[in-house]
mmCIF file of C-alpha atoms in Angstrom:
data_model
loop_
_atom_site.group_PDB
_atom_site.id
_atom_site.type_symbol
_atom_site.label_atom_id
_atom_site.label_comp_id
_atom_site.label_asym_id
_atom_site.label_seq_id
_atom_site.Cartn_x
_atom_site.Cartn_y
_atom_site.Cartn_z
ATOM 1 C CA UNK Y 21 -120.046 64.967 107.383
ATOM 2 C CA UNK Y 22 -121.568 61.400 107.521
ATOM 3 C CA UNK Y 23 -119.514 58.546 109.814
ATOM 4 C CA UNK Y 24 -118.537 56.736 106.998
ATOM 5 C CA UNK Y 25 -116.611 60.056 105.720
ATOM 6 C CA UNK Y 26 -115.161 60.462 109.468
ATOM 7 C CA UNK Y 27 -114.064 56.809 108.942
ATOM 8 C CA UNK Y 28 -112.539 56.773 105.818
ATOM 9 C CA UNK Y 29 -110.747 60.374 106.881
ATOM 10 C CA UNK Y 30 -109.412 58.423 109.817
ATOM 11 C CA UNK Y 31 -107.639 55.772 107.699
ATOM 12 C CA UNK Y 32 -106.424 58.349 105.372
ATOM 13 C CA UNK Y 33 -108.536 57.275 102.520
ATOM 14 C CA UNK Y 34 -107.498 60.022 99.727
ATOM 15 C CA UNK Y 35 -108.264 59.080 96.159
ATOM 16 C CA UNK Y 36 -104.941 57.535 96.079
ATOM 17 C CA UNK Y 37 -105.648 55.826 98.662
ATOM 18 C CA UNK Y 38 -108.862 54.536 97.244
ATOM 19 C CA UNK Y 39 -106.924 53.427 94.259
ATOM 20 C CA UNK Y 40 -104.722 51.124 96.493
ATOM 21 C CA UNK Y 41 -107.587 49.935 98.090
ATOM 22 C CA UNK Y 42 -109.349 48.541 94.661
ATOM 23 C CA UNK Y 43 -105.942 46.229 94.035
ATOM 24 C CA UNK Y 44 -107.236 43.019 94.634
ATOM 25 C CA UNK Y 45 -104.123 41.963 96.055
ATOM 26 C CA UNK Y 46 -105.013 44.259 98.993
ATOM 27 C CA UNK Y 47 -108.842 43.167 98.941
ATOM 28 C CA UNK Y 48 -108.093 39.409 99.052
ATOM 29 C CA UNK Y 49 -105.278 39.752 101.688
ATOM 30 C CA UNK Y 50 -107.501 41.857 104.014
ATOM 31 C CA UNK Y 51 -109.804 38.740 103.517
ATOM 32 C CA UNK Y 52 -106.905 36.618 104.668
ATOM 33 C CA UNK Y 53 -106.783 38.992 107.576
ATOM 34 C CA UNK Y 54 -110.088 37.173 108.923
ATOM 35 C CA UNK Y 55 -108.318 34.010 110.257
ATOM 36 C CA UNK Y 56 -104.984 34.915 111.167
ATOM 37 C CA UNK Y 57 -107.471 37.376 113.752
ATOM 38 C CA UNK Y 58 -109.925 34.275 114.789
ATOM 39 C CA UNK Y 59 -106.260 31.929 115.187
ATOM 40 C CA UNK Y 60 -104.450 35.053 117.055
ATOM 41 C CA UNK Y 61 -107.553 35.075 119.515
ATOM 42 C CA UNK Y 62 -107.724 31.657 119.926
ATOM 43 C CA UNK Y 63 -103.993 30.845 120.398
ATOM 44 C CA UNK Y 64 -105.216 32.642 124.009
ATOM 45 C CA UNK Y 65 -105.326 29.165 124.907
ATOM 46 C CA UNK Y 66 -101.845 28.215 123.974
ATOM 47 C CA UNK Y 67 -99.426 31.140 124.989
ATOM 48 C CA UNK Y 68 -101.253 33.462 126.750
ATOM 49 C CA UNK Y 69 -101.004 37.291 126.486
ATOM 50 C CA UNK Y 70 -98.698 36.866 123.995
ATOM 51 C CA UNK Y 71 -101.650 35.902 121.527
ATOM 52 C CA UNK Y 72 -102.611 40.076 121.645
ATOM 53 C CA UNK Y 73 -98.985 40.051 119.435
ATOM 54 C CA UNK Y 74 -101.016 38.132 116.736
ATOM 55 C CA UNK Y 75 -104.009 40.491 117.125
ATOM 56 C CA UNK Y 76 -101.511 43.301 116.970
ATOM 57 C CA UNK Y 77 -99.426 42.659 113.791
ATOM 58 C CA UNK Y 78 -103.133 41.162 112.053
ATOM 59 C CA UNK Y 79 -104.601 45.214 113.651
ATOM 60 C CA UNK Y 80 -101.512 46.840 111.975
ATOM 61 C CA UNK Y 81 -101.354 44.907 108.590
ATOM 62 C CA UNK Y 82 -104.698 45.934 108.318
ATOM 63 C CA UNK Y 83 -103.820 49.569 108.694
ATOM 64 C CA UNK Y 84 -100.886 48.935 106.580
ATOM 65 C CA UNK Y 85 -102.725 46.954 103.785
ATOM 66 C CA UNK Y 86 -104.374 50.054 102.282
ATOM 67 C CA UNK Y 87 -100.976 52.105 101.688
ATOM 68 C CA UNK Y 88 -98.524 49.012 100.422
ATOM 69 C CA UNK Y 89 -100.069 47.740 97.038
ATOM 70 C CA UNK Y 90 -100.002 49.787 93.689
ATOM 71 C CA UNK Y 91 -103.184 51.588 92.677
ATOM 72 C CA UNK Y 92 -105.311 50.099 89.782
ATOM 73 C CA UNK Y 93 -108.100 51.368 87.789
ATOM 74 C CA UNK Y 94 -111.345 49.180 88.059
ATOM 75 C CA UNK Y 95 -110.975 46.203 85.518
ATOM 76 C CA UNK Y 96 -111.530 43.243 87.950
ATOM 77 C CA UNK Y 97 -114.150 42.256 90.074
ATOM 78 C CA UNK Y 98 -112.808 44.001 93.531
ATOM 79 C CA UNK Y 99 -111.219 46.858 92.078
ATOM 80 C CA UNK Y 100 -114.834 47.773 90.862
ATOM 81 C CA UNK Y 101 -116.007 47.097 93.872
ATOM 82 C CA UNK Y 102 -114.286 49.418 96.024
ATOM 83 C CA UNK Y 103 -114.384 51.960 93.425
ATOM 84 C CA UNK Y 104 -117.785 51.515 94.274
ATOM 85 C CA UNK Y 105 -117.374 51.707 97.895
ATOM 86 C CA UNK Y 106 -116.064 54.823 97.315
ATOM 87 C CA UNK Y 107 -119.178 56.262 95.906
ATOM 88 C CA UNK Y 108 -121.168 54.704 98.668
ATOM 89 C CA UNK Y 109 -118.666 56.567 101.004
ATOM 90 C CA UNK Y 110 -119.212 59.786 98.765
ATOM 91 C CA UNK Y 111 -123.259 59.693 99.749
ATOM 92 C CA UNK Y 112 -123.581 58.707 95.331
ATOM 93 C CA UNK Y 113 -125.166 55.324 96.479
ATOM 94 C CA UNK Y 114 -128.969 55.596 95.616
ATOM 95 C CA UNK Y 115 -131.501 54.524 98.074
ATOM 96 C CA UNK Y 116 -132.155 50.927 96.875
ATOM 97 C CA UNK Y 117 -128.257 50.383 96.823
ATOM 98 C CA UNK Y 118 -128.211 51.643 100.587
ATOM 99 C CA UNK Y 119 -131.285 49.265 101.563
ATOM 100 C CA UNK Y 120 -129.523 46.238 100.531
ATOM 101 C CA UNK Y 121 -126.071 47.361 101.448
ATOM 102 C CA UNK Y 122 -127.911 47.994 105.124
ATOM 103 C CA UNK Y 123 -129.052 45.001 105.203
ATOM 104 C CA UNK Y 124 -125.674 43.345 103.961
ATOM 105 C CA UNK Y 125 -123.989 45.888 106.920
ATOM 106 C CA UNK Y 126 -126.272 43.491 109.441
ATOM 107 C CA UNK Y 127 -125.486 40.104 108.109
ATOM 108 C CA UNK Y 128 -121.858 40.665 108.458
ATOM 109 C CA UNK Y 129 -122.469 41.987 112.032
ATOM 110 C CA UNK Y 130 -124.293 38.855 112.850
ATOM 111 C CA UNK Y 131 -121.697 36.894 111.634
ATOM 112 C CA UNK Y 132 -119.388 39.391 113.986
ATOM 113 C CA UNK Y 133 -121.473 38.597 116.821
ATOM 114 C CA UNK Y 134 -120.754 34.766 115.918
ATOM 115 C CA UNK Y 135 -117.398 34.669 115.903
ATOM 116 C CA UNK Y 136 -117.261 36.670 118.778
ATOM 117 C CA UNK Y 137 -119.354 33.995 120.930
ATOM 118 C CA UNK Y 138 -116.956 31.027 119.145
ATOM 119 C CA UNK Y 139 -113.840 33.013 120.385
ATOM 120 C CA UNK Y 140 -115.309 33.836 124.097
ATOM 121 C CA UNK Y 141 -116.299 30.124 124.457
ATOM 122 C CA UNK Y 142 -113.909 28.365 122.426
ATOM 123 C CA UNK Y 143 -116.436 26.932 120.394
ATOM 124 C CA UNK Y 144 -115.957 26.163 116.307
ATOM 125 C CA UNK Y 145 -119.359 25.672 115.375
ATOM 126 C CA UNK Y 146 -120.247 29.642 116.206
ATOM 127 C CA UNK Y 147 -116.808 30.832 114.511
ATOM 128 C CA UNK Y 148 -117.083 29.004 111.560
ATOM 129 C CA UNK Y 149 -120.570 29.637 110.858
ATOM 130 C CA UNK Y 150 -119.683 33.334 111.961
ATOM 131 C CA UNK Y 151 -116.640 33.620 109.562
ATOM 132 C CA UNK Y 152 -118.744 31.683 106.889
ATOM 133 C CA UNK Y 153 -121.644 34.672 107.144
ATOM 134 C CA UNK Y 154 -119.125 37.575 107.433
ATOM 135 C CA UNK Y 155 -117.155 36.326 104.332
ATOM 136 C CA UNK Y 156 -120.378 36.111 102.216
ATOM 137 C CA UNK Y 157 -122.011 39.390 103.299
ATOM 138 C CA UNK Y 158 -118.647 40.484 102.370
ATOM 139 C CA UNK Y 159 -118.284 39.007 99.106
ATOM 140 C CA UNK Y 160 -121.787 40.070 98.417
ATOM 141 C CA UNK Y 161 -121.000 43.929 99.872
ATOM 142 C CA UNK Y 162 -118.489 43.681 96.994
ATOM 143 C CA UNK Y 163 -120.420 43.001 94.063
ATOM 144 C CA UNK Y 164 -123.087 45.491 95.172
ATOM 145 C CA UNK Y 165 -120.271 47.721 95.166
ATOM 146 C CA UNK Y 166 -119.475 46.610 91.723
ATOM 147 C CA UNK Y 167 -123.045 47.227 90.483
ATOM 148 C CA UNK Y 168 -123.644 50.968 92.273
ATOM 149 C CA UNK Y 169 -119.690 51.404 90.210
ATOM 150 C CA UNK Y 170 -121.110 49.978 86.713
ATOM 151 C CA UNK Y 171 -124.021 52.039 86.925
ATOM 152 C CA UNK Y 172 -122.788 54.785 87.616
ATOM 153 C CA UNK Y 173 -120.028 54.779 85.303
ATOM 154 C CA UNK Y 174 -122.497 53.835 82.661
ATOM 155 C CA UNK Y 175 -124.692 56.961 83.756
ATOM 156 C CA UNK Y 176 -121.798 59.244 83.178
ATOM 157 C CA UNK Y 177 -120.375 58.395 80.543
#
């Protein structure tokens, strides 16, 4: 069993589940998740401990977010793409969709490691440029995702 299976068993990610996932209601409110975390962090600043309440109702929508939306089959943009996910998560993804998706894995990680350093220091510059690099190694993750879904549907059809 590969870690992204152990992951995806943690979070309860049955086919249903997947299917919830794909709505991109879900996909673009987990993206909405990214700076009600970076505010929740921040607001350190303003009331104190009480700013791990943000982080814990932004940690718990999260968990929430892939069980509360109706599934959908993949017609849009992000429903394909996490349909493709799900392959990826499967071990389907072939080796030049892994490569890129590797390197996509890192760019988002450096954009982690930026918005960490922003919220640490309570500095913008890092946390936007992080947020602005996590958000578009996202986005692209996605339509990779899309792609590795499109051909493979097309290859089994």
């Amino acid at each position: 069993m590969t870690s992204k299976n152990v992951v995806a068993g943690a979070h309860g990610m049955t086919d249903q589940a997947w299917k919830k996932h794909a709505n991109p209601w879900s996909v673009w409110t987990r993206f909405a998740a990214i700076p009600a975390f970076e505010l929740a962090v921040w607001s350190r600043e303003w009331i104190g401990w009480w700013s791990l309440a943000g982080v814990a109702l932004v940690a718990l929508w999260l968990w929430l977010n892939v069980h509360l939306f109706s599934t959908v089959e993949p017609t849009s943009w992000a429903a394909r793409g996490i349909y493709g996910e799900q392959l990826h998560v499967e071990g389907k993804a072939p080796a030049a969709h892994r490569l890129v998706l590797r390197l996509l894995i890192v760019a988002g990680l450096v954009g982690f490691a930026f918005i960490a350093w922003g919220l640490i220091d309570l500095e913008i510059w890092p946390l936007l440029l992080g947020t602005v690099l996590l958000v578009l190694a996202q986005l692209w993750r996605i339509d990779r995702y899309g792609l590795l879904y499109e051909q493979h549907h097309s290859q089994t059809r």
